[in-house]
PDB file of C-alpha atoms in Angstrom:
ATOM      1  CA  MET A   1       0.335   0.068  -0.246  1.00  0.00           C
ATOM      2  CA  ASP A   2       1.548   2.857  -0.818  1.00  0.00           C
ATOM      3  CA  ILE A   3       0.775   6.908   1.089  1.00  0.00           C
ATOM      4  CA  SER A   4       2.504  10.092   0.707  1.00  0.00           C
ATOM      5  CA  ILE A   5       4.099  10.982   3.812  1.00  0.00           C
ATOM      6  CA  ASN A   6       5.636  14.774   3.498  1.00  0.00           C
ATOM      7  CA  GLY A   7       6.243  14.294  -0.453  1.00  0.00           C
ATOM      8  CA  SER A   8       7.363  11.071  -0.630  1.00  0.00           C
ATOM      9  CA  THR A   9       6.218   7.958  -1.849  1.00  0.00           C
ATOM     10  CA  ALA A  10       5.931   5.607   1.189  1.00  0.00           C
ATOM     11  CA  SER A  11       5.312   1.660   0.601  1.00  0.00           C
ATOM     12  CA  LEU A  12       3.690  -0.110   3.981  1.00  0.00           C
ATOM     13  CA  GLU A  13       3.715  -3.542   4.362  1.00  0.00           C
ATOM     14  CA  LYS A  14       0.258  -4.085   5.906  1.00  0.00           C
ATOM     15  CA  GLU A  15      -2.444  -2.081   6.915  1.00  0.00           C
ATOM     16  CA  CYS A  16      -1.653  -0.130  10.114  1.00  0.00           C
ATOM     17  CA  THR A  17      -3.084   3.335  12.175  1.00  0.00           C
ATOM     18  CA  LEU A  18      -1.575   6.391  11.947  1.00  0.00           C
ATOM     19  CA  GLU A  19       0.258   5.817  15.031  1.00  0.00           C
ATOM     20  CA  ALA A  20       1.861   2.594  14.476  1.00  0.00           C
ATOM     21  CA  LEU A  21       3.085   4.307  11.784  1.00  0.00           C
ATOM     22  CA  LEU A  22       4.782   7.518  13.902  1.00  0.00           C
ATOM     23  CA  LEU A  23       6.259   4.791  16.491  1.00  0.00           C
ATOM     24  CA  SER A  24       7.063   2.523  13.275  1.00  0.00           C
ATOM     25  CA  ARG A  25       9.370   5.621  12.561  1.00  0.00           C
ATOM     26  CA  LYS A  26      10.521   6.397  16.222  1.00  0.00           C
ATOM     27  CA  LEU A  27       8.799   9.343  16.177  1.00  0.00           C
ATOM     28  CA  ASN A  28       6.945  10.403  19.234  1.00  0.00           C
ATOM     29  CA  PRO A  29       2.926  11.284  18.923  1.00  0.00           C
ATOM     30  CA  ALA A  30       2.687  13.555  21.347  1.00  0.00           C
ATOM     31  CA  VAL A  31       4.410  16.014  19.695  1.00  0.00           C
ATOM     32  CA  LEU A  32       3.486  16.136  16.652  1.00  0.00           C
ATOM     33  CA  LEU A  33       1.174  18.297  14.374  1.00  0.00           C
ATOM     34  CA  VAL A  34      -0.557  16.063  11.343  1.00  0.00           C
ATOM     35  CA  GLU A  35      -2.318  16.098   8.420  1.00  0.00           C
ATOM     36  CA  ARG A  36      -4.010  13.755   6.509  1.00  0.00           C
ATOM     37  CA  ASN A  37      -5.615  14.518   3.106  1.00  0.00           C
ATOM     38  CA  GLY A  38      -5.376  17.745   3.503  1.00  0.00           C
ATOM     39  CA  GLU A  39      -7.347  17.792   6.833  1.00  0.00           C
ATOM     40  CA  ILE A  40      -6.046  18.205  10.407  1.00  0.00           C
ATOM     41  CA  VAL A  41      -6.114  15.080  12.484  1.00  0.00           C
ATOM     42  CA  PRO A  42      -6.120  16.324  15.974  1.00  0.00           C
ATOM     43  CA  ALA A  43      -3.816  15.185  18.599  1.00  0.00           C
ATOM     44  CA  GLY A  44      -4.623  11.922  20.940  1.00  0.00           C
ATOM     45  CA  THR A  45      -6.770  10.552  17.837  1.00  0.00           C
ATOM     46  CA  PHE A  46      -4.017   9.090  16.040  1.00  0.00           C
ATOM     47  CA  ALA A  47      -4.589   4.909  17.314  1.00  0.00           C
ATOM     48  CA  GLU A  48      -8.575   5.798  15.534  1.00  0.00           C
ATOM     49  CA  VAL A  49      -7.008   6.883  12.156  1.00  0.00           C
ATOM     50  CA  LEU A  50      -6.245   4.217   9.666  1.00  0.00           C
ATOM     51  CA  LEU A  51      -4.264   5.332   6.811  1.00  0.00           C
ATOM     52  CA  CYS A  52      -5.663   3.934   3.201  1.00  0.00           C
ATOM     53  CA  GLU A  53      -4.396   3.687   0.367  1.00  0.00           C
ATOM     54  CA  GLY A  54      -2.968   6.726  -0.972  1.00  0.00           C
ATOM     55  CA  ASP A  55      -3.345   8.861   1.724  1.00  0.00           C
ATOM     56  CA  SER A  56      -1.249  11.968   1.270  1.00  0.00           C
ATOM     57  CA  LEU A  57       0.253  12.906   5.318  1.00  0.00           C
ATOM     58  CA  GLU A  58       1.713  16.337   5.875  1.00  0.00           C
ATOM     59  CA  ILE A  59       3.672  15.423   9.955  1.00  0.00           C
ATOM     60  CA  LEU A  60       5.043  18.561  11.634  1.00  0.00           C
ATOM     61  CA  HIS A  61       6.424  19.188  14.663  1.00  0.00           C
ATOM     62  CA  PHE A  62       7.940  22.665  16.530  1.00  0.00           C
ATOM     63  CA  VAL A  63      11.345  23.716  15.728  1.00  0.00           C
ATOM     64  CA  GLY A  64      13.019  26.903  16.977  1.00  0.00           C
ATOM     65  CA  GLY A  65      12.360  29.887  15.295  1.00  0.00           C
ATOM     66  CA  GLY A  66      11.851  33.429  15.890  1.00  0.00           C
TER      67      GLY A  66
ATOM     68  CA  MET B   1       5.640  49.067  39.871  1.00  0.00           C
ATOM     69  CA  ASP B   2       2.300  47.313  39.265  1.00  0.00           C
ATOM     70  CA  ASP B   3       3.160  46.744  35.221  1.00  0.00           C
ATOM     71  CA  VAL B   4       0.874  44.031  33.675  1.00  0.00           C
ATOM     72  CA  PHE B   5       0.729  44.159  29.994  1.00  0.00           C
ATOM     73  CA  GLU B   6      -2.420  42.409  28.737  1.00  0.00           C
ATOM     74  CA  LEU B   7      -2.424  40.835  25.460  1.00  0.00           C
ATOM     75  CA  GLY B   8      -5.228  38.414  24.189  1.00  0.00           C
ATOM     76  CA  GLY B   9      -6.716  38.181  27.577  1.00  0.00           C
ATOM     77  CA  ILE B  10      -3.625  37.177  29.727  1.00  0.00           C
ATOM     78  CA  ALA B  11      -2.404  39.237  32.304  1.00  0.00           C
ATOM     79  CA  LEU B  12       1.646  39.850  31.131  1.00  0.00           C
ATOM     80  CA  THR B  13       4.713  41.096  33.770  1.00  0.00           C
ATOM     81  CA  SER B  14       7.327  40.636  31.178  1.00  0.00           C
ATOM     82  CA  ARG B  15       7.657  42.984  28.102  1.00  0.00           C
ATOM     83  CA  LEU B  16      10.374  40.633  26.968  1.00  0.00           C
ATOM     84  CA  PHE B  17       9.170  38.099  24.241  1.00  0.00           C
ATOM     85  CA  ILE B  18      12.189  35.628  23.499  1.00  0.00           C
ATOM     86  CA  GLY B  19      12.257  32.539  20.506  1.00  0.00           C
ATOM     87  CA  THR B  20      14.012  29.733  20.018  1.00  0.00           C
ATOM     88  CA  GLY B  21      15.356  29.591  16.750  1.00  0.00           C
ATOM     89  CA  LYS B  22      19.352  29.575  16.343  1.00  0.00           C
ATOM     90  CA  TYR B  23      21.213  28.381  19.492  1.00  0.00           C
ATOM     91  CA  SER B  24      24.241  26.587  19.693  1.00  0.00           C
ATOM     92  CA  ALA B  25      22.286  23.762  21.263  1.00  0.00           C
ATOM     93  CA  ASP B  26      18.642  23.609  22.580  1.00  0.00           C
ATOM     94  CA  ALA B  27      19.626  23.026  26.170  1.00  0.00           C
ATOM     95  CA  LEU B  28      20.382  26.159  26.619  1.00  0.00           C
ATOM     96  CA  ILE B  29      16.790  27.320  26.100  1.00  0.00           C
ATOM     97  CA  PRO B  30      15.610  26.754  29.845  1.00  0.00           C
ATOM     98  CA  ASP B  31      17.832  28.965  31.320  1.00  0.00           C
ATOM     99  CA  VAL B  32      17.896  31.622  28.966  1.00  0.00           C
ATOM    100  CA  CYS B  33      13.626  31.399  30.173  1.00  0.00           C
ATOM    101  CA  ALA B  34      14.614  31.540  33.626  1.00  0.00           C
ATOM    102  CA  ALA B  35      17.479  34.313  32.825  1.00  0.00           C
ATOM    103  CA  SER B  36      14.824  36.457  30.912  1.00  0.00           C
ATOM    104  CA  GLY B  37      12.124  36.273  32.642  1.00  0.00           C
ATOM    105  CA  ALA B  38      10.038  36.109  29.476  1.00  0.00           C
ATOM    106  CA  GLN B  39       6.586  34.293  30.099  1.00  0.00           C
ATOM    107  CA  VAL B  40       6.206  33.820  25.825  1.00  0.00           C
ATOM    108  CA  ILE B  41       8.518  32.339  23.433  1.00  0.00           C
ATOM    109  CA  THR B  42       7.781  31.663  19.589  1.00  0.00           C
ATOM    110  CA  VAL B  43       7.984  28.367  18.165  1.00  0.00           C
ATOM    111  CA  ALA B  44       8.239  27.431  14.105  1.00  0.00           C
ATOM    112  CA  MET B  45       6.388  24.513  12.478  1.00  0.00           C
ATOM    113  CA  ARG B  46       8.568  22.529   9.924  1.00  0.00           C
ATOM    114  CA  ARG B  47       8.242  18.557   7.970  1.00  0.00           C
ATOM    115  CA  VAL B  48       9.700  16.657  10.953  1.00  0.00           C
ATOM    116  CA  GLU B  49      12.599  15.153  10.060  1.00  0.00           C
ATOM    117  CA  LYS B  50      14.481  11.575  10.799  1.00  0.00           C
ATOM    118  CA  GLY B  51      16.525  12.156  14.644  1.00  0.00           C
ATOM    119  CA  SER B  52      14.878  15.383  15.029  1.00  0.00           C
ATOM    120  CA  GLU B  53      13.432  15.675  17.933  1.00  0.00           C
ATOM    121  CA  GLY B  54      12.036  19.370  17.608  1.00  0.00           C
ATOM    122  CA  ILE B  55      11.679  22.057  20.401  1.00  0.00           C
ATOM    123  CA  VAL B  56       8.632  21.333  22.701  1.00  0.00           C
ATOM    124  CA  GLY B  57      10.632  19.095  24.986  1.00  0.00           C
ATOM    125  CA  HIS B  58      13.048  22.129  25.917  1.00  0.00           C
ATOM    126  CA  ILE B  59      10.852  25.061  26.342  1.00  0.00           C
ATOM    127  CA  PRO B  60       9.351  25.227  30.275  1.00  0.00           C
ATOM    128  CA  GLU B  61       5.900  24.914  30.892  1.00  0.00           C
ATOM    129  CA  HIS B  62       5.089  28.044  32.196  1.00  0.00           C
ATOM    130  CA  MET B  63       5.926  29.497  29.048  1.00  0.00           C
ATOM    131  CA  ARG B  64       2.760  30.479  26.864  1.00  0.00           C
ATOM    132  CA  LEU B  65       4.226  29.432  23.058  1.00  0.00           C
ATOM    133  CA  LEU B  66       3.409  32.072  20.672  1.00  0.00           C
ATOM    134  CA  PRO B  67       3.863  29.210  17.192  1.00  0.00           C
ATOM    135  CA  ASN B  68       4.614  31.089  14.046  1.00  0.00           C
ATOM    136  CA  THR B  69       3.916  30.720  10.435  1.00  0.00           C
ATOM    137  CA  SER B  70       6.814  31.212   9.061  1.00  0.00           C
ATOM    138  CA  GLY B  71       6.852  29.201   6.271  1.00  0.00           C
ATOM    139  CA  ALA B  72       3.393  30.922   4.704  1.00  0.00           C
ATOM    140  CA  ARG B  73       3.612  32.729   1.317  1.00  0.00           C
ATOM    141  CA  THR B  74       0.309  33.587   1.319  1.00  0.00           C
ATOM    142  CA  ALA B  75      -2.386  33.987   3.783  1.00  0.00           C
ATOM    143  CA  GLN B  76      -3.997  30.608   2.627  1.00  0.00           C
ATOM    144  CA  GLU B  77      -1.198  28.838   4.153  1.00  0.00           C
ATOM    145  CA  ALA B  78      -0.365  31.010   6.897  1.00  0.00           C
ATOM    146  CA  VAL B  79      -4.330  30.081   8.143  1.00  0.00           C
ATOM    147  CA  ARG B  80      -3.077  26.103   7.690  1.00  0.00           C
ATOM    148  CA  LEU B  81      -0.233  26.243  10.056  1.00  0.00           C
ATOM    149  CA  ALA B  82      -2.348  28.559  12.815  1.00  0.00           C
ATOM    150  CA  ARG B  83      -5.268  25.480  12.467  1.00  0.00           C
ATOM    151  CA  LEU B  84      -2.156  22.773  12.871  1.00  0.00           C
ATOM    152  CA  ALA B  85      -0.535  24.870  15.943  1.00  0.00           C
ATOM    153  CA  ARG B  86      -3.923  25.526  17.670  1.00  0.00           C
ATOM    154  CA  ALA B  87      -4.722  21.568  16.982  1.00  0.00           C
ATOM    155  CA  ALA B  88      -1.232  20.098  18.934  1.00  0.00           C
ATOM    156  CA  GLY B  89      -2.523  21.799  22.116  1.00  0.00           C
ATOM    157  CA  CYS B  90      -0.559  24.935  22.442  1.00  0.00           C
ATOM    158  CA  GLY B  91      -3.474  27.647  22.886  1.00  0.00           C
ATOM    159  CA  ASN B  92      -4.362  29.583  19.754  1.00  0.00           C
ATOM    160  CA  TRP B  93      -1.926  32.852  19.842  1.00  0.00           C
ATOM    161  CA  ILE B  94      -0.355  32.553  16.974  1.00  0.00           C
ATOM    162  CA  LYS B  95       2.589  35.904  14.917  1.00  0.00           C
ATOM    163  CA  ILE B  96       0.949  35.774  11.119  1.00  0.00           C
ATOM    164  CA  GLU B  97       4.287  35.577   9.463  1.00  0.00           C
ATOM    165  CA  VAL B  98       3.508  35.938   5.732  1.00  0.00           C
ATOM    166  CA  ILE B  99       6.879  36.287   3.831  1.00  0.00           C
ATOM    167  CA  SER B 100       7.301  35.220  -0.175  1.00  0.00           C
ATOM    168  CA  ASP B 101      10.914  37.747  -0.294  1.00  0.00           C
ATOM    169  CA  SER B 102      13.561  34.976   0.834  1.00  0.00           C
ATOM    170  CA  ARG B 103      16.293  38.166   0.320  1.00  0.00           C
ATOM    171  CA  TYR B 104      15.201  40.357   3.110  1.00  0.00           C
ATOM    172  CA  LEU B 105      12.610  38.338   4.293  1.00  0.00           C
ATOM    173  CA  LEU B 106       9.749  41.575   4.649  1.00  0.00           C
ATOM    174  CA  PRO B 107       6.332  40.320   5.087  1.00  0.00           C
ATOM    175  CA  ASP B 108       3.740  41.072   2.898  1.00  0.00           C
ATOM    176  CA  GLY B 109       1.233  43.436   4.313  1.00  0.00           C
ATOM    177  CA  TYR B 110      -1.756  42.514   2.284  1.00  0.00           C
ATOM    178  CA  GLU B 111      -1.640  38.579   2.847  1.00  0.00           C
ATOM    179  CA  THR B 112      -0.927  39.214   6.368  1.00  0.00           C
ATOM    180  CA  ALA B 113      -3.814  41.393   7.244  1.00  0.00           C
ATOM    181  CA  LYS B 114      -6.363  39.233   5.139  1.00  0.00           C
ATOM    182  CA  ALA B 115      -4.527  35.865   7.631  1.00  0.00           C
ATOM    183  CA  VAL B 116      -5.597  38.153  10.497  1.00  0.00           C
ATOM    184  CA  GLU B 117      -8.782  38.942   8.832  1.00  0.00           C
ATOM    185  CA  LEU B 118      -9.301  34.816   8.195  1.00  0.00           C
ATOM    186  CA  LEU B 119      -7.390  34.020  11.812  1.00  0.00           C
ATOM    187  CA  VAL B 120      -9.515  35.971  14.153  1.00  0.00           C
ATOM    188  CA  LYS B 121     -13.004  34.910  12.772  1.00  0.00           C
ATOM    189  CA  GLU B 122     -11.764  31.206  14.058  1.00  0.00           C
ATOM    190  CA  ASP B 123     -11.197  32.739  17.539  1.00  0.00           C
ATOM    191  CA  PHE B 124      -7.389  32.764  17.386  1.00  0.00           C
ATOM    192  CA  VAL B 125      -5.449  35.535  18.896  1.00  0.00           C
ATOM    193  CA  ALA B 126      -3.562  37.301  16.231  1.00  0.00           C
ATOM    194  CA  LEU B 127      -0.319  39.100  16.167  1.00  0.00           C
ATOM    195  CA  PRO B 128       0.904  40.284  13.109  1.00  0.00           C
ATOM    196  CA  TYR B 129       5.039  40.926  12.168  1.00  0.00           C
ATOM    197  CA  ILE B 130       4.570  43.706   9.529  1.00  0.00           C
ATOM    198  CA  ASN B 131       6.722  46.300   7.906  1.00  0.00           C
ATOM    199  CA  PRO B 132       6.181  49.776   9.924  1.00  0.00           C
ATOM    200  CA  ASP B 133       3.928  50.507   7.569  1.00  0.00           C
ATOM    201  CA  LEU B 134       0.502  52.549   8.813  1.00  0.00           C
ATOM    202  CA  TYR B 135      -1.847  51.508   6.473  1.00  0.00           C
ATOM    203  CA  VAL B 136      -0.851  48.177   7.171  1.00  0.00           C
ATOM    204  CA  ALA B 137      -0.819  48.605  10.552  1.00  0.00           C
ATOM    205  CA  ARG B 138      -4.907  49.542  10.403  1.00  0.00           C
ATOM    206  CA  ASP B 139      -5.495  47.700   8.280  1.00  0.00           C
ATOM    207  CA  CYS B 140      -4.424  44.760  11.171  1.00  0.00           C
ATOM    208  CA  ALA B 141      -6.351  46.558  13.604  1.00  0.00           C
ATOM    209  CA  GLN B 142      -9.630  46.667  11.742  1.00  0.00           C
ATOM    210  CA  ALA B 143      -9.340  42.805  11.228  1.00  0.00           C
ATOM    211  CA  GLY B 144      -8.962  42.397  14.919  1.00  0.00           C
ATOM    212  CA  ALA B 145      -5.824  41.573  15.690  1.00  0.00           C
ATOM    213  CA  ALA B 146      -4.479  41.854  19.093  1.00  0.00           C
ATOM    214  CA  ALA B 147      -1.396  43.713  18.925  1.00  0.00           C
ATOM    215  CA  ILE B 148       1.157  44.573  15.928  1.00  0.00           C
ATOM    216  CA  MET B 149       4.416  43.816  15.659  1.00  0.00           C
ATOM    217  CA  PRO B 150       6.463  45.785  13.127  1.00  0.00           C
ATOM    218  CA  LEU B 151      10.506  45.368  12.184  1.00  0.00           C
ATOM    219  CA  GLY B 152      12.941  47.367  13.587  1.00  0.00           C
ATOM    220  CA  ALA B 153      15.641  45.762  10.787  1.00  0.00           C
ATOM    221  CA  PRO B 154      15.639  42.645   8.832  1.00  0.00           C
ATOM    222  CA  ILE B 155      15.038  39.258  10.578  1.00  0.00           C
ATOM    223  CA  GLY B 156      18.282  38.198  12.074  1.00  0.00           C
ATOM    224  CA  THR B 157      20.543  40.877  11.153  1.00  0.00           C
ATOM    225  CA  ASN B 158      21.098  42.692  14.720  1.00  0.00           C
ATOM    226  CA  ARG B 159      21.050  45.763  12.715  1.00  0.00           C
ATOM    227  CA  GLY B 160      18.829  47.780  15.659  1.00  0.00           C
ATOM    228  CA  LEU B 161      15.922  50.310  15.853  1.00  0.00           C
ATOM    229  CA  ARG B 162      16.541  50.801  11.438  1.00  0.00           C
ATOM    230  CA  THR B 163      12.680  51.921  11.136  1.00  0.00           C
ATOM    231  CA  LYS B 164      12.471  54.210  14.694  1.00  0.00           C
ATOM    232  CA  GLU B 165      10.683  57.135  12.871  1.00  0.00           C
ATOM    233  CA  MET B 166       7.376  54.774  11.376  1.00  0.00           C
ATOM    234  CA  ILE B 167       7.320  52.510  14.409  1.00  0.00           C
ATOM    235  CA  GLY B 168       7.299  56.245  16.306  1.00  0.00           C
ATOM    236  CA  ILE B 169       4.687  56.914  14.589  1.00  0.00           C
ATOM    237  CA  LEU B 170       2.566  53.577  14.538  1.00  0.00           C
ATOM    238  CA  ILE B 171       2.909  54.386  18.687  1.00  0.00           C
ATOM    239  CA  GLU B 172       1.285  57.540  18.292  1.00  0.00           C
ATOM    240  CA  GLU B 173      -1.162  56.935  15.762  1.00  0.00           C
ATOM    241  CA  MET B 174      -2.148  53.017  17.158  1.00  0.00           C
ATOM    242  CA  THR B 175      -4.534  52.222  20.118  1.00  0.00           C
ATOM    243  CA  LEU B 176      -3.059  48.520  19.480  1.00  0.00           C
ATOM    244  CA  PRO B 177       0.392  47.884  21.511  1.00  0.00           C
ATOM    245  CA  VAL B 178       3.127  47.522  19.681  1.00  0.00           C
ATOM    246  CA  ILE B 179       5.451  44.666  19.519  1.00  0.00           C
ATOM    247  CA  VAL B 180       8.829  45.757  18.354  1.00  0.00           C
ATOM    248  CA  ASP B 181       9.868  42.444  16.586  1.00  0.00           C
ATOM    249  CA  ALA B 182      13.367  41.549  14.355  1.00  0.00           C
ATOM    250  CA  GLY B 183      16.165  43.295  14.271  1.00  0.00           C
ATOM    251  CA  ILE B 184      16.296  44.558  17.524  1.00  0.00           C
ATOM    252  CA  GLY B 185      20.532  43.380  18.366  1.00  0.00           C
ATOM    253  CA  ARG B 186      21.587  45.039  21.427  1.00  0.00           C
ATOM    254  CA  PRO B 187      19.811  45.370  25.021  1.00  0.00           C
ATOM    255  CA  SER B 188      20.194  49.127  24.273  1.00  0.00           C
ATOM    256  CA  GLN B 189      17.806  49.116  21.110  1.00  0.00           C
ATOM    257  CA  ALA B 190      15.319  46.948  23.110  1.00  0.00           C
ATOM    258  CA  CYS B 191      15.692  49.713  26.130  1.00  0.00           C
ATOM    259  CA  GLU B 192      14.864  52.692  23.469  1.00  0.00           C
ATOM    260  CA  ALA B 193      11.939  51.347  22.171  1.00  0.00           C
ATOM    261  CA  MET B 194      10.204  50.455  25.669  1.00  0.00           C
ATOM    262  CA  GLU B 195      11.636  54.006  26.150  1.00  0.00           C
ATOM    263  CA  MET B 196       9.417  55.570  22.449  1.00  0.00           C
ATOM    264  CA  GLY B 197       6.865  53.941  23.978  1.00  0.00           C
ATOM    265  CA  ALA B 198       6.152  50.306  22.678  1.00  0.00           C
ATOM    266  CA  ALA B 199       4.157  47.684  24.853  1.00  0.00           C
ATOM    267  CA  ALA B 200       6.749  44.508  24.976  1.00  0.00           C
ATOM    268  CA  CYS B 201       9.651  43.685  22.186  1.00  0.00           C
ATOM    269  CA  LEU B 202      10.367  40.086  20.639  1.00  0.00           C
ATOM    270  CA  VAL B 203      14.363  38.748  20.461  1.00  0.00           C
ATOM    271  CA  ASN B 204      15.550  36.017  19.542  1.00  0.00           C
ATOM    272  CA  THR B 205      18.665  35.994  17.225  1.00  0.00           C
ATOM    273  CA  ALA B 206      20.380  39.105  19.251  1.00  0.00           C
ATOM    274  CA  ILE B 207      20.020  36.352  22.579  1.00  0.00           C
ATOM    275  CA  ALA B 208      20.832  33.262  20.537  1.00  0.00           C
ATOM    276  CA  SER B 209      23.865  34.290  18.897  1.00  0.00           C
ATOM    277  CA  ALA B 210      25.704  35.970  21.972  1.00  0.00           C
ATOM    278  CA  ASP B 211      28.424  34.377  22.775  1.00  0.00           C
ATOM    279  CA  THR B 212      27.075  33.762  26.364  1.00  0.00           C
ATOM    280  CA  PRO B 213      22.980  33.064  25.883  1.00  0.00           C
ATOM    281  CA  VAL B 214      21.931  33.617  29.272  1.00  0.00           C
ATOM    282  CA  HIS B 215      23.446  36.366  30.266  1.00  0.00           C
ATOM    283  CA  MET B 216      22.221  38.093  27.353  1.00  0.00           C
ATOM    284  CA  ALA B 217      19.162  37.123  28.524  1.00  0.00           C
ATOM    285  CA  GLU B 218      19.341  39.088  31.947  1.00  0.00           C
ATOM    286  CA  ALA B 219      20.867  41.719  29.793  1.00  0.00           C
ATOM    287  CA  PHE B 220      17.960  41.975  27.781  1.00  0.00           C
ATOM    288  CA  ARG B 221      15.103  41.470  30.738  1.00  0.00           C
ATOM    289  CA  ASP B 222      17.026  44.723  32.315  1.00  0.00           C
ATOM    290  CA  ALA B 223      16.865  46.146  28.769  1.00  0.00           C
ATOM    291  CA  VAL B 224      13.526  46.183  28.465  1.00  0.00           C
ATOM    292  CA  ARG B 225      12.089  46.788  31.853  1.00  0.00           C
ATOM    293  CA  ALA B 226      14.228  50.294  32.595  1.00  0.00           C
ATOM    294  CA  GLY B 227      12.966  50.812  28.919  1.00  0.00           C
ATOM    295  CA  ARG B 228       9.545  50.353  30.208  1.00  0.00           C
ATOM    296  CA  MET B 229      10.104  52.190  33.145  1.00  0.00           C
ATOM    297  CA  ALA B 230      11.505  55.256  31.404  1.00  0.00           C
ATOM    298  CA  PHE B 231       8.715  55.684  29.230  1.00  0.00           C
ATOM    299  CA  LEU B 232       5.830  55.079  32.097  1.00  0.00           C
ATOM    300  CA  ALA B 233       8.006  58.125  34.282  1.00  0.00           C
ATOM    301  CA  GLY B 234       7.789  60.222  31.380  1.00  0.00           C
ATOM    302  CA  LEU B 235      11.029  61.429  29.670  1.00  0.00           C
ATOM    303  CA  GLY B 236      12.405  65.063  30.091  1.00  0.00           C
ATOM    304  CA  ALA B 237      12.362  67.667  27.378  1.00  0.00           C
ATOM    305  CA  GLU B 238      15.308  67.713  25.144  1.00  0.00           C
ATOM    306  CA  ARG B 239      16.994  71.077  25.120  1.00  0.00           C
ATOM    307  CA  SER B 240      19.194  72.681  22.377  1.00  0.00           C
ATOM    308  CA  GLY B 241      20.987  76.013  22.060  1.00  0.00           C
ATOM    309  CA  GLY B 242      23.128  75.772  25.164  1.00  0.00           C
ATOM    310  CA  ALA B 243      23.512  74.037  28.796  1.00  0.00           C
ATOM    311  CA  ARG B 244      20.790  74.781  31.333  1.00  0.00           C
ATOM    312  CA  ALA B 245      22.631  74.403  34.667  1.00  0.00           C
ATOM    313  CA  SER B 246      21.402  71.243  37.277  1.00  0.00           C
ATOM    314  CA  SER B 247      23.412  72.618  40.003  1.00  0.00           C
ATOM    315  CA  PRO B 248      22.040  76.405  41.170  1.00  0.00           C
ATOM    316  CA  LEU B 249      24.317  79.368  39.798  1.00  0.00           C
ATOM    317  CA  THR B 250      24.465  81.809  42.705  1.00  0.00           C
ATOM    318  CA  GLY B 251      26.695  81.895  45.803  1.00  0.00           C
ATOM    319  CA  PHE B 252      30.305  80.389  44.086  1.00  0.00           C
ATOM    320  CA  LEU B 253      32.656  80.054  46.448  1.00  0.00           C
ATOM    321  CA  HIS B 254      34.590  82.620  44.731  1.00  0.00           C
ATOM    322  CA  ALA B 255      32.209  85.040  44.062  1.00  0.00           C
ATOM    323  CA  LEU B 256      31.718  86.088  41.063  1.00  0.00           C
ATOM    324  CA  GLY B 257      30.751  89.650  39.304  1.00  0.00           C
ATOM    325  CA  GLY B 258      30.794  90.876  42.411  1.00  0.00           C
ATOM    326  CA  GLU B 259      28.461  88.561  44.299  1.00  0.00           C
ATOM    327  CA  HIS B 260      28.203  88.353  47.557  1.00  0.00           C
ATOM    328  CA  ALA B 261      25.514  86.341  49.298  1.00  0.00           C
ATOM    329  CA  ASP B 262      24.090  88.210  52.964  1.00  0.00           C
ATOM    330  CA  LEU B 263      23.772  85.555  55.528  1.00  0.00           C
TER     331      LEU B 263
END
């Protein structure tokens, strides 16, 4: 199953939730801001989101800035 | 001296806002927060990269986060970033930064004012970063901004209050708080902005790029406070055309011009 993550294509071996994807990439879901197909995924609901073929994810976090 | 700065429904006792960019080590940030006395701190949002930890873990809990929309080139992109920031649970304050000029990083006044309008409708506390232009400032005020944030000099240049005259006009003409953002390089420049009647200063690069950021944070804390107190105290008038003695001009030890005081 192919999805897009921050503009790059990623192949997932099997269906998984957003939270499982983030954890598999060693990302801490608690500090992430995620858009799925242009819609914000509210914090705390990542485990309820089942990813689908063709999904487009934007995964951001807070970084240093002025 | 009680001096509270009300912004977005919050009573702030510090008028120094700080940033989180460009530190040689992000681990310095908690000590910088403490030394600066600041209560508001800016952060940016970017795509996550492998191995990057993000900044939030370095920010003490008592600080109020002020996410910026840096990276946005249009009002719509700023709105998108602002919504993401709020969904992350860090409150409804947003520093609106809309820039498509990559050399001088000057803000786009039209898109910025448009972003203010859209975000105020969504109940954000909108803090737009602007050129110190009276018409842009008025557009932002009209759109419901909580304050305006004019630049002293281009971002990250440490060049000081190059736009002093224009900032002075904004302070005079606008009823909204004026928070000088960008360009301030020295504590004396922050002090000067506060003496002029700025409501607050946002300082990032000048602290982060100092040899000892923690000490520079303390210097800015004192400078902002001194400038504010001077403003509240009311500066004495400037005079030209000769000195005005501060000490009495009579009763000198060696009487001048035959003057003798009678006891």
